[in-house]
XYZ file of C-alpha atoms in Angstrom:
684
model
C 85.172 -54.752 33.398
C 87.212 -53.198 36.273
C 90.375 -54.107 34.375
C 89.124 -51.869 31.553
C 87.595 -48.999 33.557
C 90.377 -48.426 36.065
C 93.168 -47.995 33.482
C 90.850 -45.743 31.537
C 90.169 -43.564 34.607
C 93.912 -43.447 35.280
C 94.433 -42.209 31.691
C 91.801 -39.533 32.177
C 93.654 -38.368 35.313
C 96.905 -38.083 33.410
C 95.219 -36.141 30.653
C 93.687 -33.801 33.227
C 97.063 -33.180 34.816
C 98.608 -32.540 31.395
C 95.938 -29.991 30.597
C 96.414 -28.358 34.015
C 100.149 -27.917 33.152
C 99.415 -25.536 30.357
C 97.113 -22.510 30.149
C 95.453 -23.106 26.800
C 95.722 -25.283 23.747
C 98.682 -27.678 23.335
C 99.392 -26.244 19.887
C 98.126 -23.775 17.319
C 98.395 -24.358 13.567
C 98.550 -21.007 11.830
C 96.190 -20.620 8.855
C 97.842 -20.288 5.441
C 95.798 -17.202 4.514
C 97.683 -13.998 5.418
C 95.595 -11.838 7.747
C 95.204 -8.922 5.333
C 92.961 -6.929 7.669
C 95.904 -6.133 9.915
C 97.005 -3.393 7.581
C 94.552 -0.994 5.817
C 96.466 -0.949 2.458
C 99.298 -2.596 0.625
C 101.880 -1.730 -1.960
C 102.414 -5.432 -2.578
C 99.976 -8.054 -1.219
C 101.178 -11.209 0.468
C 101.499 -14.363 -1.660
C 102.948 -17.818 -1.243
C 106.070 -16.585 -3.119
C 106.577 -13.191 -1.444
C 106.220 -11.257 1.743
C 103.748 -8.395 1.833
C 104.670 -4.763 1.547
C 102.049 -2.925 3.635
C 101.648 0.819 3.243
C 102.505 1.812 6.826
C 100.965 5.124 7.997
C 102.666 6.727 10.920
C 100.105 8.427 13.222
C 102.785 10.390 15.030
C 104.612 11.819 12.057
C 101.504 11.735 9.871
C 103.305 10.202 6.902
C 103.070 6.999 4.847
C 106.401 5.349 4.357
C 107.430 4.829 0.750
C 107.784 1.342 -0.803
C 111.442 1.782 -1.642
C 112.261 1.909 2.055
C 111.489 -1.806 2.454
C 111.308 -3.224 -1.070
C 113.882 -6.066 -1.048
C 115.082 -4.979 -4.493
C 115.509 -1.295 -3.713
C 117.013 -1.124 -0.240
C 118.623 2.336 0.263
C 122.382 1.853 0.587
C 123.309 5.303 1.814
C 122.202 6.658 5.216
C 121.137 10.328 4.646
C 120.341 11.037 8.251
C 121.938 14.113 9.820
C 125.304 13.597 11.464
C 126.522 15.442 14.565
C 130.057 16.537 15.270
C 131.529 18.029 18.414
C 132.185 21.787 18.282
C 135.573 22.712 16.793
C 137.834 24.899 18.884
C 138.659 27.078 15.849
C 137.791 27.506 12.193
C 140.367 26.258 9.704
C 140.589 26.502 5.967
C 140.264 23.382 3.837
C 143.942 23.474 3.042
C 144.917 23.731 6.730
C 142.416 21.046 7.727
C 143.762 18.572 5.179
C 147.298 19.350 6.289
C 146.372 18.677 9.897
C 144.790 15.338 8.884
C 147.935 14.358 6.954
C 150.194 15.178 9.850
C 147.947 13.339 12.338
C 147.853 10.151 10.222
C 151.603 10.257 9.842
C 152.052 10.610 13.546
C 149.562 7.752 14.329
C 151.374 5.480 11.777
C 154.660 6.316 13.455
C 153.197 5.309 16.869
C 151.780 2.094 15.508
C 154.773 0.823 13.636
C 157.606 2.077 15.859
C 157.759 -1.453 17.354
C 155.563 -4.337 16.378
C 152.669 -2.835 14.378
C 149.040 -3.063 15.328
C 149.258 -5.709 18.031
C 151.189 -3.291 20.309
C 150.631 -2.485 23.862
C 148.026 -0.336 25.504
C 150.184 2.768 25.793
C 150.600 2.876 22.033
C 146.858 2.765 21.487
C 146.312 5.564 23.993
C 149.044 7.658 22.366
C 147.286 7.225 19.058
C 144.001 8.239 20.608
C 145.579 11.451 21.866
C 146.495 12.417 18.306
C 142.932 11.537 17.274
C 141.549 13.682 20.021
C 143.449 16.716 18.745
C 142.051 16.119 15.273
C 138.478 15.643 16.599
C 138.644 18.923 18.514
C 140.089 20.955 15.626
C 138.609 19.534 12.366
C 135.908 17.114 13.454
C 134.179 16.710 10.085
C 137.444 15.385 8.622
C 137.872 12.625 11.258
C 135.523 9.894 9.835
C 137.366 9.803 6.476
C 140.703 9.828 8.316
C 139.600 6.850 10.410
C 138.428 4.954 7.336
C 141.753 5.665 5.618
C 143.772 4.576 8.679
C 141.693 1.420 9.093
C 142.151 0.399 5.452
C 145.842 1.281 5.150
C 146.837 -0.662 8.303
C 144.704 -3.704 7.384
C 142.782 -3.333 10.695
C 139.690 -4.644 8.974
C 138.405 -5.225 5.421
C 137.838 -2.142 3.302
C 134.075 -2.526 3.515
C 134.174 -3.088 7.283
C 136.301 -0.009 7.710
C 133.674 2.032 5.916
C 130.782 0.537 7.840
C 132.555 1.083 11.182
C 133.989 4.569 10.611
C 132.100 6.252 7.770
C 130.515 9.508 8.707
C 126.911 8.253 8.203
C 127.626 5.010 10.107
C 129.608 5.297 13.338
C 132.261 7.795 12.195
C 130.627 10.859 13.579
C 129.868 8.999 16.824
C 133.504 8.007 17.254
C 134.472 11.648 16.526
C 132.337 12.764 19.446
C 133.970 10.149 21.657
C 137.455 11.188 20.695
C 136.760 14.863 21.229
C 135.025 14.499 24.610
C 136.529 11.482 26.254
C 139.546 11.382 28.615
C 141.584 9.347 26.173
C 144.610 9.145 28.521
C 142.571 7.875 31.433
C 139.884 5.210 32.070
C 137.954 6.245 28.941
C 140.973 5.581 26.753
C 141.502 2.086 28.183
C 137.894 1.224 27.528
C 138.094 2.632 24.022
C 141.224 0.707 23.195
C 139.850 -2.555 24.592
C 136.661 -2.022 22.502
C 138.728 -1.563 19.355
C 140.717 -4.684 20.056
C 141.341 -6.767 23.209
C 144.958 -7.008 22.047
C 145.343 -3.249 22.620
C 144.247 -2.922 26.257
C 142.870 -5.402 28.701
C 139.350 -4.701 29.967
C 139.428 -2.497 33.040
C 138.422 -3.978 36.316
C 135.340 -2.869 38.266
C 135.926 0.546 39.817
C 135.154 0.958 43.574
C 131.663 2.231 44.046
C 130.951 4.886 46.642
C 127.394 4.304 47.949
C 127.565 7.079 50.532
C 124.599 9.317 50.001
C 123.563 7.239 47.041
C 120.099 6.508 48.461
C 117.729 9.066 49.934
C 116.888 6.835 52.908
C 118.413 3.757 54.465
C 116.755 0.383 53.783
C 113.938 -0.137 56.363
C 114.668 -2.834 58.896
C 112.458 -5.901 58.589
C 110.835 -4.532 55.473
C 108.484 -7.123 53.923
C 106.678 -7.488 50.670
C 102.914 -7.263 50.427
C 101.058 -10.540 51.010
C 99.649 -12.543 48.129
C 96.046 -12.028 47.279
C 95.487 -15.440 45.859
C 94.134 -13.820 42.659
C 96.238 -14.607 39.559
C 96.261 -12.739 36.291
C 97.960 -13.542 33.013
C 100.803 -11.383 31.785
C 102.416 -11.774 28.401
C 106.202 -11.340 27.747
C 107.348 -10.673 24.168
C 110.873 -9.797 23.120
C 113.211 -9.225 20.239
C 110.716 -9.243 17.350
C 113.281 -7.976 14.869
C 110.953 -7.508 11.986
C 112.606 -7.892 8.552
C 110.281 -6.001 6.223
C 112.967 -6.565 3.554
C 112.876 -10.408 3.781
C 113.092 -11.985 0.309
C 111.443 -15.330 -0.147
C 113.600 -17.876 -2.000
C 116.790 -15.885 -1.506
C 119.780 -17.618 0.264
C 118.873 -18.543 3.789
C 122.173 -20.121 4.690
C 124.587 -17.355 3.712
C 128.070 -17.207 5.158
C 128.008 -13.610 6.467
C 125.597 -10.891 7.422
C 121.828 -11.160 7.538
C 120.565 -13.913 5.284
C 117.254 -14.105 3.393
C 118.046 -10.884 1.563
C 117.548 -10.205 -2.156
C 120.232 -10.311 -4.756
C 119.910 -11.637 -8.339
C 122.527 -14.296 -7.547
C 121.128 -15.367 -4.194
C 117.659 -15.746 -5.564
C 118.523 -17.683 -8.712
C 121.249 -19.880 -7.192
C 120.161 -20.301 -3.608
C 121.280 -23.551 -2.025
C 118.702 -23.213 0.754
C 115.870 -20.951 -0.567
C 114.443 -18.792 2.188
C 111.053 -20.249 3.347
C 108.066 -17.980 3.469
C 107.953 -18.077 7.284
C 111.628 -17.630 8.054
C 114.905 -19.454 8.751
C 117.573 -19.872 11.423
C 119.964 -17.215 10.033
C 117.270 -14.611 9.301
C 115.170 -12.153 11.113
C 111.398 -12.203 11.368
C 109.399 -11.833 8.118
C 105.847 -10.559 8.283
C 104.484 -14.032 7.860
C 106.298 -15.303 10.980
C 105.612 -12.282 13.143
C 101.967 -12.407 12.509
C 101.924 -16.135 13.019
C 103.323 -15.658 16.550
C 100.743 -13.008 17.279
C 97.893 -15.129 15.936
C 98.893 -18.006 18.148
C 98.951 -16.146 21.454
C 95.267 -16.188 22.308
C 94.787 -19.935 21.781
C 98.018 -21.077 23.516
C 97.794 -18.776 26.524
C 94.059 -19.072 26.986
C 93.549 -15.335 26.526
C 91.144 -15.458 23.638
C 88.263 -13.519 25.225
C 87.811 -10.361 27.264
C 87.552 -12.221 30.580
C 90.853 -13.980 30.197
C 92.841 -11.538 28.069
C 96.302 -10.531 29.361
C 96.121 -8.053 32.249
C 99.078 -6.421 30.594
C 101.960 -7.213 28.324
C 105.641 -6.436 28.560
C 107.898 -6.048 25.536
C 111.631 -6.141 26.342
C 112.949 -4.436 23.257
C 114.507 -4.796 19.803
C 112.044 -4.218 17.018
C 114.413 -3.575 14.059
C 116.229 -6.059 11.893
C 119.983 -6.718 11.985
C 120.712 -4.672 8.899
C 124.199 -3.472 8.010
C 124.635 0.107 9.230
C 124.652 1.617 5.712
C 121.168 0.201 5.104
C 119.784 1.653 8.358
C 118.088 5.021 8.742
C 115.819 6.948 11.034
C 112.978 6.304 8.647
C 113.559 2.557 8.704
C 113.562 2.528 12.429
C 110.373 4.635 12.643
C 108.741 2.464 10.003
C 109.458 -0.700 12.033
C 108.347 0.820 15.364
C 105.078 1.912 13.770
C 104.446 -1.383 12.054
C 105.083 -3.729 14.993
C 103.244 -1.614 17.537
C 100.229 -1.494 15.240
C 100.367 -5.314 14.947
C 100.507 -5.584 18.780
C 97.501 -3.343 18.985
C 95.550 -5.561 16.600
C 96.251 -8.831 18.479
C 96.944 -8.000 22.103
C 94.256 -6.752 24.428
C 95.259 -4.527 27.291
C 98.245 -2.217 27.719
C 101.718 -3.025 26.381
C 104.624 -1.666 28.446
C 107.681 -1.567 26.193
C 111.360 -0.585 26.309
C 113.813 0.639 23.734
C 116.206 -2.009 22.474
C 119.744 -1.446 21.219
C 118.718 -1.975 17.593
C 115.812 0.446 17.910
C 117.847 3.459 16.876
C 120.018 4.767 14.064
C 122.975 4.305 14.293
C 122.152 1.091 16.151
C 123.246 0.690 19.833
C 123.765 4.437 20.280
C 122.115 6.712 22.745
C 123.517 9.988 23.969
C 123.536 11.392 27.505
C 121.665 14.750 27.680
C 124.800 16.177 29.307
C 126.771 16.206 26.065
C 127.368 19.780 24.787
C 124.937 21.570 22.486
C 122.825 19.513 20.151
C 124.775 16.329 20.843
C 122.768 15.731 24.009
C 119.475 15.735 22.020
C 120.647 13.896 18.862
C 118.344 10.929 19.579
C 115.342 12.835 20.881
C 113.578 12.124 17.506
C 113.337 8.457 18.602
C 112.184 8.990 22.127
C 109.488 11.358 20.953
C 108.426 8.961 18.228
C 108.236 5.957 20.538
C 106.374 7.768 23.341
C 103.984 9.144 20.763
C 103.172 5.633 19.409
C 102.649 4.257 22.961
C 100.347 7.184 23.722
C 98.438 6.821 20.387
C 97.883 3.113 21.166
C 96.402 4.022 24.576
C 99.115 2.172 26.557
C 100.374 5.199 28.486
C 98.871 8.581 29.247
C 100.027 12.079 28.277
C 102.153 12.654 31.382
C 103.904 9.360 30.977
C 104.492 9.952 27.285
C 106.200 13.291 28.149
C 108.308 11.549 30.757
C 109.386 8.897 28.191
C 110.247 11.543 25.633
C 112.666 13.227 28.102
C 113.973 10.127 29.850
C 115.566 8.274 26.866
C 112.328 6.338 26.298
C 112.138 5.245 29.936
C 109.145 5.874 32.122
C 107.498 4.928 35.441
C 103.776 4.124 35.493
C 101.332 2.563 37.999
C 99.072 0.124 36.203
C 95.460 -0.518 36.781
C 96.130 -3.264 39.351
C 98.493 -1.186 41.410
C 101.886 -2.513 40.171
C 104.493 0.184 39.335
C 106.298 -0.587 36.109
C 109.589 1.155 35.550
C 111.251 0.900 32.101
C 114.874 1.847 31.582
C 117.066 2.477 28.558
C 119.854 0.005 29.022
C 121.925 1.293 26.064
C 123.581 3.316 28.820
C 125.386 0.241 30.041
C 125.748 -1.587 26.711
C 129.303 -2.115 25.563
C 128.473 -1.247 21.950
C 127.069 2.179 22.756
C 130.327 4.009 22.073
C 129.076 7.230 23.647
C 129.279 5.385 27.023
C 133.091 5.763 26.762
C 132.834 9.429 27.598
C 133.453 9.856 31.334
C 133.668 6.223 32.383
C 134.553 7.322 35.901
C 130.806 8.088 36.346
C 128.794 4.884 36.290
C 125.598 6.901 35.632
C 126.582 9.567 33.152
C 123.064 9.672 31.641
C 121.409 10.150 35.050
C 119.101 7.224 34.262
C 120.010 5.253 37.412
C 119.599 8.342 39.684
C 116.126 8.737 38.202
C 115.480 5.010 38.864
C 116.500 5.459 42.516
C 114.026 8.343 42.900
C 111.219 6.267 41.418
C 112.011 3.304 43.653
C 112.148 5.484 46.707
C 108.750 6.914 45.860
C 107.453 3.424 45.412
C 108.819 2.349 48.792
C 107.276 5.419 50.505
C 103.941 4.588 48.880
C 104.052 0.906 49.660
C 104.093 -0.058 45.997
C 105.529 -3.139 44.288
C 107.748 -2.622 41.278
C 108.714 -4.515 38.095
C 111.798 -3.199 36.280
C 111.958 -3.716 32.573
C 115.024 -3.314 30.362
C 116.551 -4.678 27.186
C 120.235 -5.374 27.586
C 120.539 -7.731 30.557
C 122.619 -6.514 33.505
C 124.668 -9.676 33.956
C 124.617 -13.380 32.898
C 128.068 -13.943 31.328
C 129.073 -10.284 31.541
C 129.899 -10.062 27.822
C 127.186 -7.524 26.881
C 127.037 -4.819 29.575
C 129.699 -2.628 31.169
C 130.892 -3.511 34.672
C 130.503 -0.198 36.549
C 126.954 0.831 35.568
C 125.627 -2.710 36.100
C 127.495 -2.860 39.478
C 125.603 0.314 40.460
C 122.371 -1.212 39.220
C 122.987 -4.303 41.375
C 123.354 -2.082 44.438
C 120.045 -0.447 43.554
C 118.296 -3.758 43.314
C 119.844 -4.811 46.599
C 118.620 -1.654 48.378
C 115.008 -1.980 47.202
C 114.660 -5.782 47.217
C 112.724 -7.828 47.898
C 110.065 -5.579 49.572
C 109.744 -3.115 46.640
C 111.185 -4.871 43.503
C 109.218 -8.077 42.791
C 110.857 -8.963 39.420
C 113.105 -7.656 36.652
C 112.702 -8.533 32.983
C 115.154 -8.407 30.039
C 115.650 -9.456 26.433
C 118.555 -9.008 24.033
C 120.132 -12.472 24.001
C 117.228 -13.984 22.050
C 117.481 -16.975 24.470
C 115.424 -18.273 27.395
C 117.580 -17.485 30.419
C 117.289 -16.252 34.033
C 119.468 -14.295 36.527
C 119.433 -14.039 40.307
C 120.222 -10.901 42.311
C 121.611 -11.478 45.831
C 122.099 -9.158 48.771
C 125.526 -7.653 49.563
C 126.641 -7.613 45.944
C 126.489 -11.386 45.707
C 129.319 -11.939 48.098
C 127.306 -14.771 49.662
C 124.957 -16.693 47.396
C 122.430 -18.915 49.247
C 118.692 -19.251 49.609
C 118.560 -16.618 52.304
C 120.429 -13.954 50.294
C 118.592 -14.460 46.955
C 116.393 -11.399 46.573
C 115.069 -10.825 43.060
C 114.913 -12.833 39.811
C 115.750 -11.486 36.371
C 113.598 -13.172 33.673
C 115.284 -13.019 30.176
C 112.575 -13.455 27.538
C 112.898 -15.687 24.444
C 112.864 -13.924 21.106
C 110.297 -14.057 18.302
C 113.158 -13.878 15.836
C 114.992 -17.128 15.037
C 118.282 -15.447 14.644
C 120.610 -17.214 15.220
C 119.905 -20.997 15.151
C 116.998 -20.536 17.571
C 113.318 -21.370 17.424
C 110.739 -18.552 17.685
C 109.023 -18.159 21.030
C 107.371 -16.118 23.759
C 106.235 -16.500 27.407
C 103.264 -15.887 29.627
C 103.248 -15.466 33.413
C 100.628 -16.032 36.050
C 101.005 -13.164 38.502
C 99.469 -12.588 41.939
C 97.704 -9.195 42.142
C 98.758 -8.591 45.756
C 102.468 -9.390 45.792
C 102.984 -9.256 42.027
C 105.126 -12.351 42.338
C 105.141 -14.931 39.527
C 103.472 -18.212 40.354
C 103.771 -19.849 36.987
C 105.630 -19.211 33.711
C 104.692 -20.932 30.425
C 106.857 -20.791 27.405
C 105.767 -21.449 23.803
C 107.754 -22.013 20.626
C 107.674 -22.840 16.927
C 110.061 -25.228 15.271
C 111.815 -23.130 12.602
C 113.440 -26.229 11.136
C 110.042 -27.331 9.805
C 109.348 -24.154 7.827
C 110.972 -25.369 4.577
C 108.546 -28.273 4.325
C 105.357 -26.363 5.063
C 102.786 -26.684 2.259
C 99.119 -26.896 3.295
C 99.412 -24.948 6.558
C 101.325 -22.176 8.239
C 103.733 -22.910 11.102
C 102.750 -24.563 14.340
C 103.261 -22.750 17.671
C 103.121 -25.018 20.648
C 103.379 -25.272 24.400
C 107.052 -25.933 25.360
C 107.164 -26.120 29.144
C 105.873 -24.944 32.536
C 108.668 -23.474 34.746
C 107.177 -24.951 37.845
C 106.771 -28.394 36.343
C 110.248 -28.329 34.743
C 112.180 -27.363 37.899
C 109.934 -27.218 40.989
C 110.061 -30.835 42.154
C 113.781 -31.210 41.616
C 114.375 -27.983 43.620
C 112.014 -29.230 46.341
C 109.854 -26.200 45.899
C 106.425 -25.985 47.521
C 103.575 -26.048 44.987
C 101.997 -22.897 46.605
C 105.159 -20.805 46.757
C 105.994 -18.145 44.106
C 108.749 -18.609 41.551
C 110.953 -15.994 43.120
C 114.761 -15.606 43.573
C 114.796 -18.244 46.288
C 113.163 -20.698 43.936
C 115.727 -20.029 41.242
C 118.592 -20.374 43.664
C 117.118 -23.719 44.664
C 117.139 -24.687 41.014
C 120.841 -23.855 40.732
C 121.615 -25.919 43.820
C 119.717 -28.876 42.338
C 121.667 -28.448 39.098
C 124.939 -28.972 40.970
C 124.089 -32.651 41.658
C 121.374 -33.270 39.019
C 122.934 -32.604 35.682
C 119.746 -33.579 33.874
C 118.367 -30.212 35.033
C 121.254 -28.536 33.268
C 120.433 -30.465 30.115
C 116.808 -29.382 30.450
C 117.761 -25.743 30.955
C 120.080 -25.821 27.972
C 117.331 -27.298 25.743
C 114.868 -24.567 26.782
C 117.545 -21.886 26.415
C 117.410 -22.304 22.625
C 113.634 -22.913 22.633
C 114.133 -26.591 21.805
C 116.117 -25.808 18.664
C 117.740 -28.758 16.887
C 120.762 -26.434 16.361
C 121.522 -25.971 20.041
C 124.751 -27.723 21.176
C 124.590 -30.069 24.171
C 125.758 -29.065 27.597
C 127.123 -32.337 29.010
C 130.561 -31.438 30.324
C 131.247 -30.366 33.944
C 132.712 -27.086 32.653
C 129.509 -26.229 30.771
C 127.220 -27.128 33.744
C 129.318 -25.114 36.200
C 129.370 -22.125 33.866
C 125.519 -22.209 33.389
C 124.980 -22.242 37.144
C 127.476 -19.382 37.538
C 125.729 -17.319 34.839
C 122.373 -17.854 36.467
C 123.742 -16.446 39.728
C 125.363 -13.436 38.038
C 123.177 -10.377 38.006
C 125.934 -7.919 37.110
C 128.681 -7.900 34.473
C 131.419 -8.112 37.055
C 129.920 -11.256 38.555
C 129.342 -12.749 35.111
C 132.938 -12.110 34.058
C 134.114 -14.258 37.004
C 132.371 -17.230 35.385
C 134.070 -19.538 32.888
C 133.456 -18.046 29.469
C 132.286 -19.755 26.227
C 129.078 -21.504 27.382
C 126.694 -18.571 27.654
C 124.963 -18.938 24.258
C 123.426 -21.891 22.501
C 123.569 -20.126 19.119
C 126.315 -22.491 17.877
C 128.462 -22.200 15.906
C 128.035 -18.496 16.470
C 129.916 -16.673 19.251
C 130.242 -12.970 19.992
C 127.295 -11.606 17.982
C 126.212 -8.052 18.452
C 122.566 -8.681 19.218
């Protein structure tokens, strides 16, 4: 009898441990029935052969968005939003304006082809910019068409790409502002030319940063963080939803360019891989998938009742799908913001603290410093006012905070009900694809956002508060997404106020499960004693590109606001094409402490802080199986993720994890940062 009972008791012990390693159910199978009660009315109801078209009512603008905005068969192809040009220095007649354009294009062509054509040196590009600047200051409204013409005539890109990049309603008016206002013969010009093509100018190196008088007070000696209370609460982390309200079931899901799963008569009738109802690896999030993720949260995280609901939720940006720019509009952005935040309100109890992502604007990626002249400094206020109004309407922030967000580029600082100060920042102001950043690159904080952040952190230090910083575009990792000078400044700010004030930072944007570590003294020495603050990069709900869908939950101490456990969940997108009797399955993927703690020699009672993560990177140096594990989780266990088995890959991953700024990330070997193979260089 003992031979039967003892093994059975041992099995029970294992099962108990397994249950203890996750906060809720091991998996959740989504019901096939679409949860129609989420929206009050529909233009087109959901069916097994089509996505729904809900009639979205905007409580801020008090409008209901029309069906043709999102109907897959009637996507608007012309952006009719207002465009903004820099002020002209004089008024010219049409004849004179056209003559100026003709002369300018001839001069630029002469510069380009005088020796070697487009692949010339940096000085040629800057000389061409100088001609463009003259044109942008004299006849700005003519510049977009001139840029399209020049792009097409030189073969710089395809005709359609030239129009998408430089058409007035796309990025043409933005580039006109840049040309008119930037110092094209100085640092600005070198950045612009490098952005146009790395063959024109090499990327500028990090500029020296003068930290004299940067901070109101010196860092207190022997400053310590508050002690842990021993009381843990659950905090949800969602990121990169990228709702595709125009998703077309049965269209081509394996297209060769652009966003797949989009309607066309040919793609729907001749699809080699018909788009499944719930999504695919080269597509953004259809309604069926987005709501499946939200339906699974309560069961998987154990937050299904009032007593165990999330204490709060963070959302690290990107709501809008990856549409071509000519299909984008302010209305489409506002529709998506309204729809997703209403879905969050339906499924997530407690406040949601959100940030603006680079795709949550029109044109995408672009935000303007308030210092730009005239109406240019307020050209994106429509978005900040709309977002802050939605957050206020959902009861997540109060009136004063909403006003702050409306005037601070969507960023705000708020103390939550448990005493944690949450500061959200608009990181488009260090994103390389925000072209307006190339105006006055000698100032790493041209928007004033980081000066505002310093003031908020100083106030938190004076009040003895702990802080979480939340942004979208990460400040470091491989250094390919952000600009070096603003993130170098941010790194100094984190150094000054860590670890006694800043407990954690949180990011999105890459769609992958990653982490960064911030060290003291600008990362000049990286060891366990200099590791100060972790940067948690949240996995995306969208599968784009070649990733599974996922989200994360933290267990957070209410005294120190350190993280003591992190659980990640995912759904296997590869299985969606075979679903029949059920919806997708979301399941527990891993516990951060269980995955890395023992290998790093980390005490079971210590928080998962920067020292923990540095210990993980040290263990990875000798234990390459940890690198393999990290690489698997980076893609949310996607079958599409390439292996990381070479020494070069392992060393690069470790380097990225230790790189909290773009300048540090650029010092790492490049090419191993993403698992979205065979993709590289995507504008997320």
